[in-house]
XYZ file of C-alpha atoms in Angstrom:
636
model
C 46.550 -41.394 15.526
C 43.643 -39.660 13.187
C 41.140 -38.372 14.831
C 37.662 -40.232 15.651
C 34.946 -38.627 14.171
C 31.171 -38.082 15.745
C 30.221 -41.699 14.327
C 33.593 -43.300 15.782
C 35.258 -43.986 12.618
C 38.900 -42.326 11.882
C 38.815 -39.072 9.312
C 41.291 -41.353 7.007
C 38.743 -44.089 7.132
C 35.773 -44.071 4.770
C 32.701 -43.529 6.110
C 29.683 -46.176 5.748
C 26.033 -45.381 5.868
C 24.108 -46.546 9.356
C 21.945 -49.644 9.378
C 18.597 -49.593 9.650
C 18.918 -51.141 13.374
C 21.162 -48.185 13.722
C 18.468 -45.883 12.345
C 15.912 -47.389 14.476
C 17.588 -47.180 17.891
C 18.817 -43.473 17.180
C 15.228 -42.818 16.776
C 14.120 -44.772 20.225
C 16.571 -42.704 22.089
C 14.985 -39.065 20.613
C 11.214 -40.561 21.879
C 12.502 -40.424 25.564
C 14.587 -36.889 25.306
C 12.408 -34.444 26.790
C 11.178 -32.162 25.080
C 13.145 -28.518 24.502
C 12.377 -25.422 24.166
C 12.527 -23.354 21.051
C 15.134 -20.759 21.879
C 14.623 -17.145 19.709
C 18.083 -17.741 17.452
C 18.599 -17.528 14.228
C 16.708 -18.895 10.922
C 18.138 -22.158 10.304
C 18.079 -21.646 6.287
C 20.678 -19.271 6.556
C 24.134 -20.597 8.497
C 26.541 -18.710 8.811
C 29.911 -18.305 10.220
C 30.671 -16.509 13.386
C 32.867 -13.740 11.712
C 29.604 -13.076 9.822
C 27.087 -11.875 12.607
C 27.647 -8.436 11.970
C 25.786 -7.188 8.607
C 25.451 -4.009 6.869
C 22.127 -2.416 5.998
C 20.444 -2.594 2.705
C 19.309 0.044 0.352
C 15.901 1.444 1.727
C 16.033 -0.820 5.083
C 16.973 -2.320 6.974
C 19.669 -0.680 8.591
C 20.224 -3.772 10.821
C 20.071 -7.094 8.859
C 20.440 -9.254 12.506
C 17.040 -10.433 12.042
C 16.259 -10.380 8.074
C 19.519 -12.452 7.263
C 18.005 -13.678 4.025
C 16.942 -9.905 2.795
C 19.801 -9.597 0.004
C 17.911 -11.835 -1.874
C 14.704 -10.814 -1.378
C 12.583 -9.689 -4.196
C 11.992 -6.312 -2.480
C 15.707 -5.913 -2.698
C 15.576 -6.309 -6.425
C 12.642 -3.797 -7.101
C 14.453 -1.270 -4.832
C 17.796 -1.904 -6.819
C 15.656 -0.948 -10.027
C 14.429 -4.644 -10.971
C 10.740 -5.565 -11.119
C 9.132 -8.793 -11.599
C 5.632 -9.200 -12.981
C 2.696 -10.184 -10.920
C 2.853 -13.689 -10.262
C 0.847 -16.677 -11.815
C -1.599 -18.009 -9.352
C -2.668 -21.560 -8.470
C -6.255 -21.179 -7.689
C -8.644 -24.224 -8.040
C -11.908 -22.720 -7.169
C -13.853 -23.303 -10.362
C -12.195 -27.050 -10.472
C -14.614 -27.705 -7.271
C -17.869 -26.718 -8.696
C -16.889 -29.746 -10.967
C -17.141 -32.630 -8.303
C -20.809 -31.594 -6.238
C -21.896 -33.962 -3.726
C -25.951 -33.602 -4.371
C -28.288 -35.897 -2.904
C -27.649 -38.824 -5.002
C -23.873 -38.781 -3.139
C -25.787 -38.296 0.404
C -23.169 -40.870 1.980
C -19.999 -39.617 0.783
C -21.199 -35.985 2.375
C -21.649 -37.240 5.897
C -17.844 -38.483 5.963
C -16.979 -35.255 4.786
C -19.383 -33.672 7.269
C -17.495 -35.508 10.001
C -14.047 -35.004 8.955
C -14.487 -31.165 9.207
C -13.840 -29.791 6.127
C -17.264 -29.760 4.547
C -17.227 -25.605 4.311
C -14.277 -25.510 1.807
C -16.822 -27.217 -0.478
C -18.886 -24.111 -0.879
C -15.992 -20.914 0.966
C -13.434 -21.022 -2.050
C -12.800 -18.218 -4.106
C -12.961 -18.562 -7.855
C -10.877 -15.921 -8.876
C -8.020 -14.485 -7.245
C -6.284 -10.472 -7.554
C -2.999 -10.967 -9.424
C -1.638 -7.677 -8.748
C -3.172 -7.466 -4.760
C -1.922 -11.161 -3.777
C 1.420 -10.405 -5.573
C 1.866 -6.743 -3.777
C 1.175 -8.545 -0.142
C 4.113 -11.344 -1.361
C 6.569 -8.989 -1.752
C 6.245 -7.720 1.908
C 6.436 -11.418 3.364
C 9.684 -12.168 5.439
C 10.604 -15.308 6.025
C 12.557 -15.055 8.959
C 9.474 -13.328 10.707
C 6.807 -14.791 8.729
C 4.870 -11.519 8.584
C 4.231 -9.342 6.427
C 6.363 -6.100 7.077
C 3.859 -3.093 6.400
C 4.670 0.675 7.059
C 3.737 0.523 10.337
C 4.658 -2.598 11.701
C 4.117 -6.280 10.830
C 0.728 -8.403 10.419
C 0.681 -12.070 9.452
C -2.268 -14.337 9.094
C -2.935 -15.990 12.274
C -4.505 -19.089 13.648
C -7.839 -16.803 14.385
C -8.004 -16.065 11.065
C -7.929 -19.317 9.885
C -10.971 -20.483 12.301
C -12.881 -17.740 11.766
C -12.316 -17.614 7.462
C -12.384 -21.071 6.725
C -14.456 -23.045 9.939
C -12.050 -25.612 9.755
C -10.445 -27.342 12.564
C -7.070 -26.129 13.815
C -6.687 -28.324 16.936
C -6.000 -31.796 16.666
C -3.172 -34.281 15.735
C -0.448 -32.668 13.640
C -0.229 -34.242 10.078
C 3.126 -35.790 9.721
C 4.410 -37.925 7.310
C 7.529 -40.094 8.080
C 9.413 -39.419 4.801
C 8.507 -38.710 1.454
C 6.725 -40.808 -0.458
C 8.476 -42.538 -3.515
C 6.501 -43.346 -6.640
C 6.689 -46.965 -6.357
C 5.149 -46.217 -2.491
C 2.805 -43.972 -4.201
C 1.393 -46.862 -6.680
C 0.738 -49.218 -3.848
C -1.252 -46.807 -2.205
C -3.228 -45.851 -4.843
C -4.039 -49.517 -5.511
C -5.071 -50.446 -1.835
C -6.847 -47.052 -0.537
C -8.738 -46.054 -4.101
C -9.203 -49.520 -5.637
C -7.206 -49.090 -8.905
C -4.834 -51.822 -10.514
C -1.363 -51.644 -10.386
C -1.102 -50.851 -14.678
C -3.945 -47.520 -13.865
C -1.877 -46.454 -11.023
C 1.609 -46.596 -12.949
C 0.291 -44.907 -15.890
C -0.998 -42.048 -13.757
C 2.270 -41.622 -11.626
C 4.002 -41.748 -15.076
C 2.473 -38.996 -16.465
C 2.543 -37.082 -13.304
C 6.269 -37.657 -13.145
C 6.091 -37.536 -9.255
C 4.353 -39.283 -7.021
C 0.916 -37.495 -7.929
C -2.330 -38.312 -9.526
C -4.149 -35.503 -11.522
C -7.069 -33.534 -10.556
C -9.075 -34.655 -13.335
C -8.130 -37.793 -13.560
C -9.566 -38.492 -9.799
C -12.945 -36.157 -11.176
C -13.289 -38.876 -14.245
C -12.835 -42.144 -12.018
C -14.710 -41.568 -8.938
C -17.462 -38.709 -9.720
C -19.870 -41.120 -11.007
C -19.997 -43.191 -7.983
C -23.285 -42.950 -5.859
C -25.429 -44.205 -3.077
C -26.519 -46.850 -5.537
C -22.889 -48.290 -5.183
C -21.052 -50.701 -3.288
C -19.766 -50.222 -0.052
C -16.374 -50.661 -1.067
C -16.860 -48.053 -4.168
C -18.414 -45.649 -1.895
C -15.170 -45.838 0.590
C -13.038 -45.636 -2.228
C -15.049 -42.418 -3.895
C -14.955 -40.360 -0.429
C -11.398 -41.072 -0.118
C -10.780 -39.624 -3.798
C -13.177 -36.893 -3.252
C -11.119 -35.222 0.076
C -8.010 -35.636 -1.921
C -9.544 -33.765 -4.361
C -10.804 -31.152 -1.965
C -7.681 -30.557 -0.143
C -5.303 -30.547 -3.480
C -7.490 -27.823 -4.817
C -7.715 -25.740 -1.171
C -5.403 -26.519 1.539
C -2.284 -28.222 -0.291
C -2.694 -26.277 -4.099
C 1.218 -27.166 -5.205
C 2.354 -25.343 -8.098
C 1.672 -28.044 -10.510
C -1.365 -27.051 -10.954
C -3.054 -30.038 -12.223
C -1.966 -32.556 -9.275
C -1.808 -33.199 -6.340
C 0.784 -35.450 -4.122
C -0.776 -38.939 -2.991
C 0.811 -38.603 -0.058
C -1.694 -36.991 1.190
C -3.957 -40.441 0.719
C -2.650 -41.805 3.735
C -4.129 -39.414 6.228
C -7.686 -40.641 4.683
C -7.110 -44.682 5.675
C -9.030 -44.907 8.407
C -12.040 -42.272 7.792
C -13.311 -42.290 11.247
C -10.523 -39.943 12.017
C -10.247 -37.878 9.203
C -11.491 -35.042 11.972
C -8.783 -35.717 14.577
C -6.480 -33.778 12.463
C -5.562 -29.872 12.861
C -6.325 -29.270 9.282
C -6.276 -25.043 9.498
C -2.862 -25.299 10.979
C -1.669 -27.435 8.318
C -2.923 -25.519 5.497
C -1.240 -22.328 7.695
C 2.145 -23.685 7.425
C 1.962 -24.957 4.045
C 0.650 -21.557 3.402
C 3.590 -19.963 5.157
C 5.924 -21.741 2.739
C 4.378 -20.520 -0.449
C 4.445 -17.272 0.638
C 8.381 -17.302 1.404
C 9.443 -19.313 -1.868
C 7.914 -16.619 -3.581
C 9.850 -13.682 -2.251
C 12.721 -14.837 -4.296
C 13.050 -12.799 -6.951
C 13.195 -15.985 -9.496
C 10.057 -17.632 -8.725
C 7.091 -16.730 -11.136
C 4.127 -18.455 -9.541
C 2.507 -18.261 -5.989
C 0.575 -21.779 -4.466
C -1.204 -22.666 -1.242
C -4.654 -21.571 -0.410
C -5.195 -17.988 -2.051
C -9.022 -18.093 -0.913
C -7.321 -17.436 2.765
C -4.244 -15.184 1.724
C -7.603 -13.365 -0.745
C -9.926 -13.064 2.457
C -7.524 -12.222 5.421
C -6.483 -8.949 2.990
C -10.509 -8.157 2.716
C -10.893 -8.552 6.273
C -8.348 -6.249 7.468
C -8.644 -3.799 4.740
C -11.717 -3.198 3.488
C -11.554 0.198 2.419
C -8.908 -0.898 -0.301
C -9.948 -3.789 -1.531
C -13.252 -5.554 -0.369
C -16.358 -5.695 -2.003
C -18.612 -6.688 0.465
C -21.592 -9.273 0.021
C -24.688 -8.113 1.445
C -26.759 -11.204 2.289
C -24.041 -12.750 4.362
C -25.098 -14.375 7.683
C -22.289 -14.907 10.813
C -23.065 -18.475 10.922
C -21.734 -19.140 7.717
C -17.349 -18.683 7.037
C -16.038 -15.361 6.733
C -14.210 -16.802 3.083
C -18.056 -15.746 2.012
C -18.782 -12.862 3.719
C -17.034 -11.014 0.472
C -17.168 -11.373 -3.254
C -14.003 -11.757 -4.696
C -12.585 -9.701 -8.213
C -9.774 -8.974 -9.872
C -8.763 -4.922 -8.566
C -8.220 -3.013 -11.657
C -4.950 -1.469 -10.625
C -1.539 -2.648 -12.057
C 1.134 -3.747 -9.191
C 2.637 -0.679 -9.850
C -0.304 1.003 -8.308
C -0.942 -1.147 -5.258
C 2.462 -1.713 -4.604
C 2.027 2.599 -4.283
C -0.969 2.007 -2.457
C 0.671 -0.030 0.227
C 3.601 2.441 0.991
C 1.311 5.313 1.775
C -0.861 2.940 4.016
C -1.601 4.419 7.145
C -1.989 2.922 10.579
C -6.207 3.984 10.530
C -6.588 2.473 7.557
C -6.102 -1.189 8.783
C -9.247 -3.240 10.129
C -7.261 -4.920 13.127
C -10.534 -6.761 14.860
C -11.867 -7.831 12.038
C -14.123 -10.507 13.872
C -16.042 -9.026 16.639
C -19.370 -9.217 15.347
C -18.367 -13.301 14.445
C -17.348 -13.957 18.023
C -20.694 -15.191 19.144
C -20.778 -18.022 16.319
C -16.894 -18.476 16.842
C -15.020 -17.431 19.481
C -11.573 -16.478 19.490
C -9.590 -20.046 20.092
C -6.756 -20.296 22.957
C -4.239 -22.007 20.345
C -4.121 -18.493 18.488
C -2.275 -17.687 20.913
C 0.288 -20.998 20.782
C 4.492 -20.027 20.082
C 6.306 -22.402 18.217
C 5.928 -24.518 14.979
C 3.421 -25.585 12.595
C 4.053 -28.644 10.567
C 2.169 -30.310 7.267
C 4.412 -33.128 6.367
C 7.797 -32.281 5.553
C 6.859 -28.221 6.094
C 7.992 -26.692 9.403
C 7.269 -23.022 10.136
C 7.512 -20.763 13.071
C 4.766 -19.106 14.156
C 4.531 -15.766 16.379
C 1.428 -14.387 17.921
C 3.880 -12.018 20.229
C 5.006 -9.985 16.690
C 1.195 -9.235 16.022
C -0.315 -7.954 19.647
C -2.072 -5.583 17.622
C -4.340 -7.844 15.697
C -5.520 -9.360 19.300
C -6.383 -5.860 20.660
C -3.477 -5.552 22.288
C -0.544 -3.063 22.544
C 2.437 -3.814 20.363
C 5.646 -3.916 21.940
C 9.337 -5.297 20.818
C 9.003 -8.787 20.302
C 11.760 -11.344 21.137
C 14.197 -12.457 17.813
C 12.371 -15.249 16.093
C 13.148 -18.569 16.631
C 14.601 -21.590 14.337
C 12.394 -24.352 13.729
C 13.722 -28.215 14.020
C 14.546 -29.997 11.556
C 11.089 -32.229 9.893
C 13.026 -35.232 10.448
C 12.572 -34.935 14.610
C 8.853 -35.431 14.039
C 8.017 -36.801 17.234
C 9.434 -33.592 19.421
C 7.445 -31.264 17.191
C 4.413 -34.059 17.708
C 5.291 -33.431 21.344
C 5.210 -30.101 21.562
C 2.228 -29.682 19.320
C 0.130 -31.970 21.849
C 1.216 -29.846 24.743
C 0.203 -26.295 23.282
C -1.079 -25.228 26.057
C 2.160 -24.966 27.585
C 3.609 -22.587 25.034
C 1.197 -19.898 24.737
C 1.635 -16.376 25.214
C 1.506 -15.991 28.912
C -0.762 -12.645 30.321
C 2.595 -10.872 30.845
C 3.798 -11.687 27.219
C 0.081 -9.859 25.863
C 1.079 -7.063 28.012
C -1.853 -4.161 27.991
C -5.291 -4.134 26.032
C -5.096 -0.777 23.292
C -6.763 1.895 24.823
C -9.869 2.146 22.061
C -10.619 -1.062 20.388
C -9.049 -1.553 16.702
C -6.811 1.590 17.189
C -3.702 -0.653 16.652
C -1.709 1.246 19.332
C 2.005 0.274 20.040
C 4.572 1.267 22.662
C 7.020 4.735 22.136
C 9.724 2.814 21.084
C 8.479 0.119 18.737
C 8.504 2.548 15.557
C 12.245 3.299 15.936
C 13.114 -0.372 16.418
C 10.980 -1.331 13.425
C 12.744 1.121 11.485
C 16.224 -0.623 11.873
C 15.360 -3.825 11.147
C 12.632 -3.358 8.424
C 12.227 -2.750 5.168
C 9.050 -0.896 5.320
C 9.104 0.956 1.696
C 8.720 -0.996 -1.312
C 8.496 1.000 -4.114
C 11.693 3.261 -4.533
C 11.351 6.988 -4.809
C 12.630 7.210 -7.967
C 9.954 4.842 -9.792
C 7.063 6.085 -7.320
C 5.157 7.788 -10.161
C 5.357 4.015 -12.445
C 6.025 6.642 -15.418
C 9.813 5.841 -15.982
C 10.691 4.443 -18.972
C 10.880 1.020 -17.966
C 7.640 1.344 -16.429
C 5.765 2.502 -19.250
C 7.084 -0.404 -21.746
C 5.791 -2.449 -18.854
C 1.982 -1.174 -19.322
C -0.116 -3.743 -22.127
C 0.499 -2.573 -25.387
C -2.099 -1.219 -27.544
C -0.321 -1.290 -31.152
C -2.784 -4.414 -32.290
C -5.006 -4.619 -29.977
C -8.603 -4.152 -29.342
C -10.559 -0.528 -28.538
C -11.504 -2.201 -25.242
C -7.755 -2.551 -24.508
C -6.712 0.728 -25.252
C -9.467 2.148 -23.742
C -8.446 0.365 -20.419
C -4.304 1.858 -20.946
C -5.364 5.217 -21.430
C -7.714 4.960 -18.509
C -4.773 3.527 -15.945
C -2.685 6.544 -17.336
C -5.180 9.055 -16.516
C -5.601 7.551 -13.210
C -2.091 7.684 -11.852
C -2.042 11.404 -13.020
C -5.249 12.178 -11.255
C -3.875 10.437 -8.637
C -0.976 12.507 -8.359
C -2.866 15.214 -6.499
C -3.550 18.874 -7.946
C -0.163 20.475 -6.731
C 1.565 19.340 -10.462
C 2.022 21.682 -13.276
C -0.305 21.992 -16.084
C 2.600 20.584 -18.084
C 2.379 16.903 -16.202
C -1.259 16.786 -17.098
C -1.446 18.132 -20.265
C 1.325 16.197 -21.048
C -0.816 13.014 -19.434
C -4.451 14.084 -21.689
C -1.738 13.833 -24.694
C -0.075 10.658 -24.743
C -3.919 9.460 -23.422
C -4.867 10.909 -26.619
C -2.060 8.686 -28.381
C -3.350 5.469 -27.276
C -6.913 5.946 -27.936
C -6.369 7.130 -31.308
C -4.340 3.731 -31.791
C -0.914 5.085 -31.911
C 2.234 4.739 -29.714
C 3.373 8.423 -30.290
C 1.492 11.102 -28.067
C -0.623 13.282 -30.914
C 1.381 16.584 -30.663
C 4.325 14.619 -32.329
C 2.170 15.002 -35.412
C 0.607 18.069 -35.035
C 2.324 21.720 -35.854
C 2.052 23.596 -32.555
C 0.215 27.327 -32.898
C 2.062 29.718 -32.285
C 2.140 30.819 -28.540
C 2.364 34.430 -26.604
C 5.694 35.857 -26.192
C 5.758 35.384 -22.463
C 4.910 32.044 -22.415
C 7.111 28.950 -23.838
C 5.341 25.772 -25.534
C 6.854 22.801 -24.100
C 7.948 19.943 -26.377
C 6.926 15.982 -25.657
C 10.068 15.018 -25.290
C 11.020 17.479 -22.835
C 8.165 17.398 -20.284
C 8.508 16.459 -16.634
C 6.261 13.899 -16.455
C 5.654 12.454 -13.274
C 9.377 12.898 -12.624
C 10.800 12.367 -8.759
C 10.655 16.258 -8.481
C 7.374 17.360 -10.205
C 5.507 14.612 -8.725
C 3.528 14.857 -5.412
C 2.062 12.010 -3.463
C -2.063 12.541 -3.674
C -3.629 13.708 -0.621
C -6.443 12.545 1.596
C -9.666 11.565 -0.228
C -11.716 14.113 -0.231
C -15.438 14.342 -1.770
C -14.729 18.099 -3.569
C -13.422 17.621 -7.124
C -10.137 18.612 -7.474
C -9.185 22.339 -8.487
C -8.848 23.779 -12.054
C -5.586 25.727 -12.282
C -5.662 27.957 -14.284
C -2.616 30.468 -15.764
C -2.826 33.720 -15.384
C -3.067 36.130 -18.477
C 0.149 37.224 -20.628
C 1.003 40.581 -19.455
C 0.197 42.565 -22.601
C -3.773 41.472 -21.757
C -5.549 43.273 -18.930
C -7.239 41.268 -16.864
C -11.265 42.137 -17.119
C -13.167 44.541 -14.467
C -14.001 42.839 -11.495
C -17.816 44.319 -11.693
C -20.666 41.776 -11.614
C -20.573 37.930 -12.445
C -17.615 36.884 -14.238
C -18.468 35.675 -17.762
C -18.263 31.539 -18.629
C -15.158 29.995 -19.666
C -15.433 29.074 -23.037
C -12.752 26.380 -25.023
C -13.220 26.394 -28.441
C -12.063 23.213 -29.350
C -8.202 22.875 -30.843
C -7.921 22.133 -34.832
C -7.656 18.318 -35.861
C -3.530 19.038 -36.610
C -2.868 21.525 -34.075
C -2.297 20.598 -30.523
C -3.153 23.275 -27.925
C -0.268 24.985 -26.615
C 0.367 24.722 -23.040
C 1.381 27.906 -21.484
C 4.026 27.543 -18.738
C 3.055 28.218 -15.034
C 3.632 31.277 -13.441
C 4.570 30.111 -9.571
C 4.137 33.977 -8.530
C 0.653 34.673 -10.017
C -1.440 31.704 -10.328
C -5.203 31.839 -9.943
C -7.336 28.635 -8.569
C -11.049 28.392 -9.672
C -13.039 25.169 -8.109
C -15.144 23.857 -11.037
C -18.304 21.706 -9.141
C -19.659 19.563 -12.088
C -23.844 20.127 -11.956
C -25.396 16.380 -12.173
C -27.656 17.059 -15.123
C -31.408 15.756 -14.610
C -32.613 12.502 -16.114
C -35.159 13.060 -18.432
């Protein structure tokens, strides 16, 4: 006889789809099942079989792959395997807000937004976002961890960080959705919740192609509507105008120009608009972005940047902030900085981030805010976050350090359900308390607050399972080949352009720290010389070299070591003296002069217009060092 299978029918048998009844009662009997415990095993989006538990290490880390499964296709794997992937395109909506203001002729549609809670993302979002910064921090997300894996250990943004950057609620009901929404679903909600007919809403779901209205289109429907109004018109307008605020804040999809009506439903009755846990919502969505875009195909980064933008000011503001000086603690952290786009290339921060050290990183950002918000007790919640269909883990015990506490070797991460059992992950998103990080789990307080302390062992463990070192050593100067034909080019473009390549040359050679040769930075001032002057060739390719002293050889172009693995040296600590000159010492048919009184100034004539100035080689046995201070010249 053929075997039964799970739903009773025999494997020869062809299998039918359940009933709705059948549906129905499968999901009665889940409601009463108590509810279980997340157990640390493995990330579910990776299955594999049991003769596949053991895995090798990758090139640069990690050694042991048992807990980044997924790391092979990673788009750190790719840049260490020689690949690189531009910065990615953002979705950032903060200038579409400043289009839809409620003033005081909308007074009624702010108080329902007042009440819901998420009045401050009104006025806390950033209008411009860092390409290269936000697209550096992506590629050292892991999604099996959700962290990001830095040098020194991991960091992630946390449910503090949320409260305390946005001011948004993140206790409260968990927004769930019971499936997703079809268009023809999506029209009949648009007709009874905003007021439309059923040709407006089928025309805008049309051109959407999904079950999404545009951005605009809700701006040019419902932004005229005031006080003045009708009740219903009102109800309809504040509805619009929160699914306008959260598509361009919490739920930015990668559309750009959309946003899901889905979302609509949690807006039917407005009276509880503030019941919701909106800032863990807009973490787990958040979450999601962050690990579809360490594949090494996707081009374009969505969610909230505002708080992915902030959290990296908070906890490094020596890199990247710009503070703003009239902030107040009362108001969100989102405005306690003004946001700009870092001049650096991702080259250069990705750099940047590999030779971050532990003392660099702000790890209490918030104590001065704790008196207008204290830190809240979910922070400290283990388990899953959920925005619809989205279901992420989320692991206070992996980032001890940005609580004050000492980090030690947290437990594997855990799989999270499936979005389909809603109403466990309801339950045991009601009963958070429950699930936090018990006294023993925090373990000790760090010694000195902010120092970021961690136990012995934790640096050795994080070495075997991490991939701590983007960049690879051989493409650490960003002066290869295939790095340079990735700068801008300059052939046909403006002065203001080419001003801006030579001045990101001259910056990663300065950079490079005053142990190179003269030959690196002569070779540097030359191809600088190149692009200002407008061409793509380096100026001593069309200039007849003078004729140099026996003992010394005039290097060609083509054969310098620029910024090579072996010539180039990692810069050292900032340091407020300028750099040293180094300069050669004489041929040896010229005596050097008398050492009696003050030594005469150095003069440079300047070079002829077709000669290039030879470049003596570097004697590594005699070399003298003279520090040059540059006088700041009175303003007359």
């Amino acid at each position: 006889m053929p075997p039964r299978t799970r739903g009773g029918y025999t494997s020869d048998a062809p299998r039918r789809r359940p009933t709705g009844s059948e549906r129905r009662r499968r999901v009665h009997l889940r409601e009463v099942d108590p509810v279980p415990d997340l157990d640390p095993v493995e990330h579910p989006q990776h299955d594999r079989d049991e003769t596949e538990e053991v895995f090798e290490g990758a090139p640069g880390g990690p050694i042991d792959r048992s807990i980044l499964r997924s790391f092979h296709k990673h788009v750190a794997a790719k840049i260490w395997l020689g690949e690189d992937r531009a910065p990615l395109k953002l979705v950032n909506h903060g200038a579409k807000l400043q289009l839809w203001e409620l003033d005081m002729e909308r007074s009624r549609i702010y108080e329902t937004v007042h009440r819901s809670g998420l009045a401050p993302l009104t006025s806390c979002s950033h209008r411009v976002a860092s390409r290269p910064m936000l697209s550096a921090f992506c590629e050292r997300w892991q999604p099996e961890t959700t962290t990001f894996h830095m040098p020194f250990g991991e960091m992630t943004i946390t449910l503090d960080d949320v409260a305390s950057i946005l001011h948004i609620p993140v206790t409260g009901s968990m927004i769930s959705f019971p499936q997703p929404l079809r268009v023809d679903d999506a029209n009949a909600l648009l007709v009874e919740l905003l007021g439309t007919t059923d040709v407006e809403a089928s025309r805008e779901t049309e051109q959407c192609h999904s079950p999404s209205v545009r951005l605009l289109w809700l701006r040019d429907h419902f932004s005229t509507i005031t006080d003045a109004s009708s009740d219903d018109d009102i109800m309809f307008a504040t509805r619009a105008f929160l699914l306008h605020l959260v598509g361009c804040t919490l739920f930015a999809d990668k559309s750009a120009t959309s946003v899901a009506v889905v979302y609509l439903e949690l807006f039917r009755d407005l009276s509880m608009v503030g019941s919701y846990a909106w800032g863990a919502a807009c973490l787990a969505y958040l979450y999601r972005q962050l690990t579809t875009a360490t594949r090494f195909e996707v081009r374009q980064l969505g969610g909230y940047l505002t708080l992915l933008q902030a959290w990296i000011y908070e906890h490094f503001p020596e890199m990247f902030s710009s503070p703003d000086m009239s902030y107040t603690e009362s108001r969100p952290r989102a405005l306690r900085w003004r946001p700009h786009v870092i001049p650096d290339s991702l080259q250069s921060v990705r750099e940047r981030l590999d030779r971050l050290q532990i003392s660099e990183v702000c790890w209490e950002p918030y104590v001065d805010h704790r008196a207008e918000h204290p830190l809240p007790d979910i922070a400290w919640y283990s388990g899953c976050l959920k925005c619809g269909q989205v279901v992420e883990p989320y692991h206070p015990e992996r980032v001890l350090r940005q609580f004050g506490y000492i980090q030690t070797i947290p437990p594997r991460p855990f799989t999270p359900p499936r979005p389909d059992r809603s109403i466990l992950l309801e339950q045991y998103w009601e009963r958070w308390t429950d699930h936090v990080l018990t006294d023993q789990s925090r373990g000790r307080r760090c010694h000195y607050s902010g120092s970021g302390e961690s136990v012995p062992e934790y640096m050795a463990w994080y070495d075997r399972i991490s991939h701590r070192i983007v960049q690879p050593p051989q493409l650490r100067s960003g002066f290869t080949t295939d790095a340079r034909s990735s700068l801008p080019s300059h052939a046909a473009s403006t002065s203001d352009t080419r001003a801006a390549r030579a001045l990101t040359l001259l910056r990663l050679v300065i950079s490079g720290g005053r142990e190179q040769s003269v030959d690196v930075f002569w070779g540097a001032l030359n191809e600088a010389h190149g692009i200002l002057a407008g061409s793509d060739e380096t100026s001593a390719s069309h200039s007849t070299p003078s004729p140099a002293p026996a003992s010394h050889s005039t290097p060609s172009p083509a054969t310098l070591p620029f910024f090579s693995p072996a010539t180039f040296v990692y810069p050292p600590a900032a340091s407020d003296d300028p750099p040293p000159l180094i300069v050669p010492p004489p041929p040896a048919s010229v005596a050097p002069p008398a050492a009696s009184g003050p030594p005469p100034p150095l003069i440079v004539p300047p070079p002829p217009a077709s000669v290039a100035p030879p470049a003596p080689a570097l004697d590594s046995t005699a070399s003298t060092t003279v520090y040059v201070r540059a006088k700041r010249k009175k303003k007359t």
